[in-house]
């Protein structure tokens, strides 16, 4: 089974801090994704990556950046955390053979609170 | 850019009954997928139906797709307590776009 692991289930940070969310997948998938999930808004795509060092903006990239130095690891960075970035963050990956729109495998999420 | 929209937003049924959730979308798609999310967990892929398919089964799940009406339905037969979760449809017209989900609660 594909395993997508997010480094923290819960995280509390302060406004203005630089925050790193880490995600690792063990299936050699080339495509990886970061979403945030908010009540009433569903899942929104922040960034995705289709290869090492490659990244593409999703629907809500403002205030975020990403890093993909190794195939298995995709990091989401909040450059200067703000309270409106309090959310559930979900990482996912999929096999490029299925296309960007193919079935995705998700981690269990990081619930991030910015105080 | 919201594409799929699930209906109803919330659904409570007795254990053993069938649960039906619907998804409507706006533009043409390559495929439509359904996911389940248990409370506090990530999403789990359930089933994918391609645009040229009309119906697909997987265990107690039955998915239909009507591209002329731009709609899909997910039927869970003989529901169990473990089916309590949120269910999302996701459409693919290049990349996946998720709906806001239906919260399903199975009553004992």
CSV table of C-alpha atoms in Angstrom, one decimal:
chain,number,residue,atom,x,y,z
A,1,UNK,CA,0.0,0.0,0.0
A,2,UNK,CA,1.1,3.5,-0.7
A,3,UNK,CA,2.0,5.4,2.4
A,4,UNK,CA,2.0,9.2,2.6
A,5,UNK,CA,3.4,10.4,5.9
A,6,UNK,CA,3.1,13.9,7.2
A,7,UNK,CA,5.6,14.8,9.9
A,8,UNK,CA,3.1,16.3,12.4
A,9,UNK,CA,-0.5,15.6,13.2
A,10,UNK,CA,-0.9,18.8,15.3
A,11,UNK,CA,1.2,22.0,15.2
A,12,UNK,CA,0.9,25.3,17.0
A,13,UNK,CA,3.0,28.2,15.9
A,14,UNK,CA,3.0,32.0,16.4
A,15,UNK,CA,2.2,34.8,14.0
A,16,UNK,CA,5.3,35.7,11.9
A,17,UNK,CA,7.1,32.4,12.4
A,18,UNK,CA,8.4,30.5,9.4
A,19,UNK,CA,6.7,27.1,9.4
A,20,UNK,CA,7.7,23.9,7.6
A,21,UNK,CA,5.3,21.1,6.9
A,22,UNK,CA,6.9,17.9,5.7
A,23,UNK,CA,5.5,15.1,3.6
A,24,UNK,CA,7.1,11.9,2.5
A,25,UNK,CA,5.7,9.2,0.2
A,26,UNK,CA,7.1,5.7,-0.3
A,27,UNK,CA,5.8,4.8,-3.7
A,28,UNK,CA,8.2,6.6,-6.0
A,29,UNK,CA,5.4,8.9,-7.2
A,30,UNK,CA,6.4,11.8,-9.2
A,31,UNK,CA,3.3,13.9,-8.6
A,32,UNK,CA,2.8,15.4,-5.1
A,33,UNK,CA,0.2,17.9,-3.9
A,34,UNK,CA,-0.5,20.2,-0.9
A,35,UNK,CA,-4.0,21.2,0.0
A,36,UNK,CA,-5.6,23.1,2.8
A,37,UNK,CA,-9.1,22.1,4.1
A,38,UNK,CA,-11.4,24.5,5.8
A,39,UNK,CA,-15.0,24.1,6.9
A,40,UNK,CA,-17.4,25.1,4.2
A,41,UNK,CA,-14.6,25.6,1.6
A,42,UNK,CA,-13.6,22.0,1.0
A,43,UNK,CA,-10.1,21.2,-0.3
A,44,UNK,CA,-8.2,23.9,-2.0
A,45,UNK,CA,-4.9,23.2,-3.9
A,46,UNK,CA,-2.0,25.3,-2.8
A,47,UNK,CA,0.9,23.9,-4.8
A,48,UNK,CA,1.8,20.7,-6.7
A,49,UNK,CA,5.0,19.2,-8.1
A,50,UNK,CA,5.4,16.8,-11.0
A,51,UNK,CA,9.1,16.2,-10.5
A,52,UNK,CA,12.1,17.0,-8.4
A,53,UNK,CA,12.7,20.7,-8.2
A,54,UNK,CA,9.6,21.3,-10.3
A,55,UNK,CA,6.6,23.2,-8.8
A,56,UNK,CA,3.3,24.7,-10.0
A,57,UNK,CA,1.0,27.1,-8.3
A,58,UNK,CA,-2.4,25.8,-7.4
A,59,UNK,CA,-5.5,27.9,-6.6
A,60,UNK,CA,-4.3,29.6,-3.4
A,61,UNK,CA,-0.5,29.9,-3.4
A,62,UNK,CA,-0.3,33.3,-1.7
A,63,UNK,CA,1.7,33.2,1.5
A,64,UNK,CA,3.1,29.7,0.8
A,65,UNK,CA,6.1,28.3,-1.0
A,66,UNK,CA,7.2,24.7,-1.5
A,67,UNK,CA,10.4,22.7,-1.9
A,68,UNK,CA,11.0,19.4,-3.7
A,69,UNK,CA,14.7,18.5,-3.4
A,70,UNK,CA,14.1,14.7,-3.4
A,71,UNK,CA,11.4,12.7,-5.1
A,72,UNK,CA,9.9,11.3,-2.0
A,73,UNK,CA,9.7,14.5,0.0
A,74,UNK,CA,7.5,17.6,-0.6
A,75,UNK,CA,7.7,20.5,1.9
A,76,UNK,CA,5.2,23.3,2.4
A,77,UNK,CA,6.6,26.5,3.8
A,78,UNK,CA,4.7,29.3,5.4
A,79,UNK,CA,7.1,32.2,5.0
A,80,UNK,CA,5.5,34.3,7.7
A,81,UNK,CA,2.6,32.6,9.4
A,82,UNK,CA,-0.6,34.5,9.8
A,83,UNK,CA,-3.8,33.6,11.7
A,84,UNK,CA,-5.7,33.1,8.5
A,85,UNK,CA,-3.4,30.2,7.7
A,86,UNK,CA,-4.8,28.2,10.6
A,87,UNK,CA,-6.2,25.1,8.9
A,88,UNK,CA,-5.9,21.4,8.1
A,89,UNK,CA,-3.1,20.8,5.6
A,90,UNK,CA,-3.2,17.6,3.5
A,91,UNK,CA,-0.4,16.2,1.4
A,92,UNK,CA,-1.1,13.8,-1.5
A,93,UNK,CA,0.7,11.9,-4.2
A,94,UNK,CA,-0.2,10.0,-7.3
A,95,UNK,CA,1.3,8.0,-10.1
A,96,UNK,CA,2.0,10.1,-13.2
A,97,UNK,CA,0.9,7.2,-15.3
A,98,UNK,CA,-2.6,8.1,-14.1
A,99,UNK,CA,-2.1,11.8,-14.9
A,100,UNK,CA,-2.4,14.8,-12.6
A,101,UNK,CA,-6.1,14.0,-12.3
A,102,UNK,CA,-5.6,10.3,-11.4
A,103,UNK,CA,-6.4,8.8,-8.0
A,104,UNK,CA,-4.5,10.5,-5.1
A,105,UNK,CA,-3.1,9.0,-1.9
A,106,UNK,CA,-3.4,11.2,1.1
A,107,UNK,CA,-1.6,11.6,4.3
A,108,UNK,CA,-3.5,12.0,7.6
A,109,UNK,CA,-3.1,15.8,7.6
A,110,UNK,CA,-1.5,18.4,9.8
A,111,UNK,CA,-3.8,20.5,11.9
A,112,UNK,CA,-2.0,23.8,12.1
A,113,UNK,CA,-2.9,26.6,14.5
A,114,UNK,CA,-1.4,30.0,14.3
A,115,UNK,CA,-1.7,32.1,17.4
B,1,UNK,CA,-12.3,27.0,-8.8
B,2,UNK,CA,-15.0,24.7,-7.4
B,3,UNK,CA,-16.2,22.1,-9.8
B,4,UNK,CA,-18.1,19.3,-8.1
B,5,UNK,CA,-20.9,20.1,-5.7
B,6,UNK,CA,-22.3,17.3,-3.4
B,7,UNK,CA,-25.9,17.0,-2.3
B,8,UNK,CA,-27.0,16.7,0.4
B,9,UNK,CA,-24.5,18.5,2.6
B,10,UNK,CA,-25.4,16.1,5.5
B,11,UNK,CA,-27.3,12.8,5.7
B,12,UNK,CA,-28.3,10.6,8.6
B,13,UNK,CA,-29.7,7.1,8.1
B,14,UNK,CA,-30.2,4.0,10.1
B,15,UNK,CA,-27.7,1.2,10.0
B,16,UNK,CA,-28.6,-1.3,7.2
B,17,UNK,CA,-30.3,1.3,5.0
B,18,UNK,CA,-28.9,2.5,1.7
B,19,UNK,CA,-27.2,5.9,1.4
B,20,UNK,CA,-27.2,7.9,-1.8
B,21,UNK,CA,-25.1,11.0,-2.4
B,22,UNK,CA,-25.1,13.1,-5.5
B,23,UNK,CA,-22.5,15.3,-7.2
B,24,UNK,CA,-23.1,17.9,-9.9
B,25,UNK,CA,-20.4,19.6,-11.9
B,26,UNK,CA,-20.1,22.3,-14.5
B,27,UNK,CA,-17.6,21.5,-17.3
B,28,UNK,CA,-16.6,18.4,-19.3
B,29,UNK,CA,-14.5,15.9,-17.4
B,30,UNK,CA,-12.1,13.1,-18.1
B,31,UNK,CA,-13.2,11.1,-15.0
B,32,UNK,CA,-15.0,11.5,-11.8
B,33,UNK,CA,-13.8,10.1,-8.5
B,34,UNK,CA,-15.3,9.6,-5.0
B,35,UNK,CA,-13.3,9.8,-1.8
B,36,UNK,CA,-14.1,9.1,1.9
B,37,UNK,CA,-12.7,11.0,4.8
B,38,UNK,CA,-13.0,9.8,8.3
B,39,UNK,CA,-13.0,12.4,11.1
B,40,UNK,CA,-9.5,13.9,11.6
B,41,UNK,CA,-7.9,11.7,8.8
B,42,UNK,CA,-6.9,12.1,5.2
B,43,UNK,CA,-9.0,11.2,2.2
B,44,UNK,CA,-9.2,7.7,0.9
B,45,UNK,CA,-9.8,7.0,-2.8
B,46,UNK,CA,-12.9,4.9,-3.3
B,47,UNK,CA,-13.7,4.6,-7.0
B,48,UNK,CA,-13.0,6.3,-10.3
B,49,UNK,CA,-15.5,6.3,-13.2
B,50,UNK,CA,-14.4,7.5,-16.6
B,51,UNK,CA,-16.4,9.8,-18.8
B,52,UNK,CA,-17.3,7.0,-21.2
B,53,UNK,CA,-18.7,4.8,-18.4
B,54,UNK,CA,-22.2,4.9,-17.0
B,55,UNK,CA,-22.0,2.7,-13.9
B,56,UNK,CA,-19.3,1.1,-11.8
B,57,UNK,CA,-19.4,-1.2,-8.7
B,58,UNK,CA,-17.0,-1.9,-6.0
B,59,UNK,CA,-18.2,-4.1,-3.1
B,60,UNK,CA,-21.1,-2.2,-1.5
B,61,UNK,CA,-20.5,0.9,-3.6
B,62,UNK,CA,-22.3,1.7,-6.8
B,63,UNK,CA,-21.4,4.8,-8.8
B,64,UNK,CA,-23.3,6.2,-11.7
B,65,UNK,CA,-22.3,9.0,-14.1
B,66,UNK,CA,-24.6,10.9,-16.4
B,67,UNK,CA,-22.5,13.2,-18.5
B,68,UNK,CA,-25.5,14.8,-20.2
B,69,UNK,CA,-26.8,16.0,-16.9
B,70,UNK,CA,-23.2,16.5,-15.5
B,71,UNK,CA,-24.0,14.5,-12.4
B,72,UNK,CA,-22.9,11.5,-10.5
B,73,UNK,CA,-24.3,9.5,-7.6
B,74,UNK,CA,-22.7,7.3,-5.0
B,75,UNK,CA,-24.8,4.6,-3.5
B,76,UNK,CA,-23.7,2.7,-0.4
B,77,UNK,CA,-25.8,-0.4,0.2
B,78,UNK,CA,-26.5,-2.0,3.6
B,79,UNK,CA,-24.8,0.8,5.5
B,80,UNK,CA,-22.6,0.1,8.6
B,81,UNK,CA,-21.5,2.3,11.5
B,82,UNK,CA,-18.0,2.3,9.9
B,83,UNK,CA,-19.4,4.1,6.9
B,84,UNK,CA,-19.8,7.3,9.0
B,85,UNK,CA,-17.6,9.8,7.2
B,86,UNK,CA,-17.5,12.6,4.8
B,87,UNK,CA,-17.7,11.7,1.1
B,88,UNK,CA,-16.2,13.9,-1.6
B,89,UNK,CA,-16.6,13.8,-5.4
B,90,UNK,CA,-13.6,15.0,-7.4
B,91,UNK,CA,-13.6,15.9,-11.1
B,92,UNK,CA,-10.7,15.7,-13.4
B,93,UNK,CA,-10.5,18.2,-16.3
B,94,UNK,CA,-6.7,18.3,-16.2
B,95,UNK,CA,-6.2,18.3,-12.4
B,96,UNK,CA,-8.5,17.1,-9.7
B,97,UNK,CA,-11.0,19.6,-8.2
B,98,UNK,CA,-12.8,18.5,-5.0
B,99,UNK,CA,-16.3,19.3,-4.0
B,100,UNK,CA,-17.2,20.3,-0.4
B,101,UNK,CA,-18.4,16.9,0.6
B,102,UNK,CA,-21.4,15.1,2.1
B,103,UNK,CA,-21.3,14.3,5.8
B,104,UNK,CA,-22.8,10.8,6.3
B,105,UNK,CA,-23.9,9.6,9.7
B,106,UNK,CA,-25.0,6.1,10.3
B,107,UNK,CA,-27.3,5.7,13.3
B,108,UNK,CA,-27.1,2.5,15.3
